Every structure is written in structure tokens, then in C-alpha cells.
């Protein structure tokens, strides 16, 4: 995995940005802060309600998972907790007893039936409401509203020689992959969507993705 990170640092995409690229990044950051700030205020009542429901089983409200961000820097990606306490042990036991699930997990890093997910967690995931806390990641400059989905250290291997492209931008709450099928597409196709976004990224593309996101969330297309 260290070799993948070295490859990312060797890529010039994020090191030698020109004037227009720098100006575009500054505008994108301004847009992120303004919109995220507005969302934080508007969604505050919903945030409190969800937090109360998640806390009913006595576990923590938020789940912080280490993801790989821009320049391959790790950060704590926030979500509402959607899994039972002791989820990792539950997963390993389930995979041990179900070979088909092991194959599915290896291919997609996701399960069609996941025994770790709580009832409220299933609803939060299907509506993408579990990702509301990532607004704080945006305000902290660890994520953007639009970009590739933040990946784990293990998932970085799927990008192979394209790690540098992924690491050239901030990961996003939503992105081209999310509005193009989400979990209905293979991981290799997800990588292609991320590469396409990096190559064609612009404020106009970000706005198009942002405007398409509510409809995709509402339809629950590709949701878990």
C-alpha cells in the first residue's frame, strides 16, 4: 500500500496547479463552506432527531472511520452509526460461515445482506441520511461537497496506477459515481467514474451533480 501512496505523490496533478486551476479550487472551497454552513443550520433539527434514534441502543451516535483523502492523507470520515456494537466481530463470523458472502465482500467491499446493520441504520443508509455528519468534514477541509467517494486504505488498491488521479482532489459527499448508479455498478466502474470526474471537473459539473443528487437520493437508486 505504501507503493500506491508513493505513486500518488509522483503524480503532478495536485502539485503544479496553474492560475486558473488554483482560482477554480478557491471558488470550489468557498462554495463548499457556504453551502455546508447553510445545510448545517437547515438540517440541525433532523440531525438531533437522528442522533436520538441512533442512541436508543446505547451505542455511540457517530462513527468515525479512517479514509484516504487528498494527497493520500488519512482522515476521520464521519457518519451516523448504522451498525451494531461489535460489528467487526460480527462481520468476520458471518464471512467465515458464508463463502458466497466472502466472495461478495472481496469484490465489492459491501454485502447485499449485512447482519451488522441496525433497523434504523438500514433506513439511514437507504436514504443516505447517515452521511449528514460529513458536512463537518467539508467545513474542516477534509472533504468537498462533490468529489470521488472517500476510500479506505484497502480500497485504494482498486485504483492501481490511477491512485494519483484519486489523490489529486478532495473526496466528496456526492459525486459522479453516486448519481450514476452507486452500488448498482462494479467497483472497477466506480474507479472509472472517479477518473472521469477528475479529468472533467469544473464548477459547472459540480453544480450538475449537486442538482441531480436529491433526485437520486429520493429514488434510492443504487442505495444499500
Steps between C-alpha positions, in 0.01 A plus 500: 500500500794734562596451135156628396541810711845565355346474154242759597768743615686450173200625305523873416123555487469652846851646528525737205158662468491805273331833570157401368514167678590676826223756453253222429604318816455818704150554360412134562618530860291814548196322358565204732516716812194712413276206404622277785438781749146546371433127511629475855244759613210362293561139597567561871153378615533186285852444635371508858210264422723245328755521782229418755381198297852365446579532872203282603709181504755656733781526244676814374313734265782564256735260327844621398675288239847564362486586130760614249467860387683744277871432462422158659473660845284295738212671682207403720191483278183556706168320469208424723560155645294247305651179637475306822767528767762232425434519126847384393478177699151442359628550143792259537275229646244548222764484225651189658168314480385635161745446207277686252509803729881482515513521119251788495699687766825449311350630175296795628599564863124491562236237571148470361397370842713647777428358848680790665245765399241615753134561402539879519837461327339326204264795455780755536712322239217459251428874521869605531409689819787322677738728310366830639790527753743522208397865481749548784770330290427753225525796738831363631640483146533120499225449244310692234131495419586336167784261424596132499364302793759476781656154500664286764867407493408154369274638226783718368643190332203500257635820344834338411699740277221759527553574870654835407179610330291409804744675733506821294164623633304503823256210540135603495169434673347451156657450160473362149488140625218573744275653234586230244392183675684486831496142630342374177838526325820299549798640688702519178224715348503716810872562445424602142235746620749650745763533227246661267406752769863594566568553129184704431460673837365853496262716701232436237540123533486530880176696478348243262589220742365694799168564323469132400581367847163569674312311228733201525470497880122532482471209256749300711664392175798277572451538875593222737 
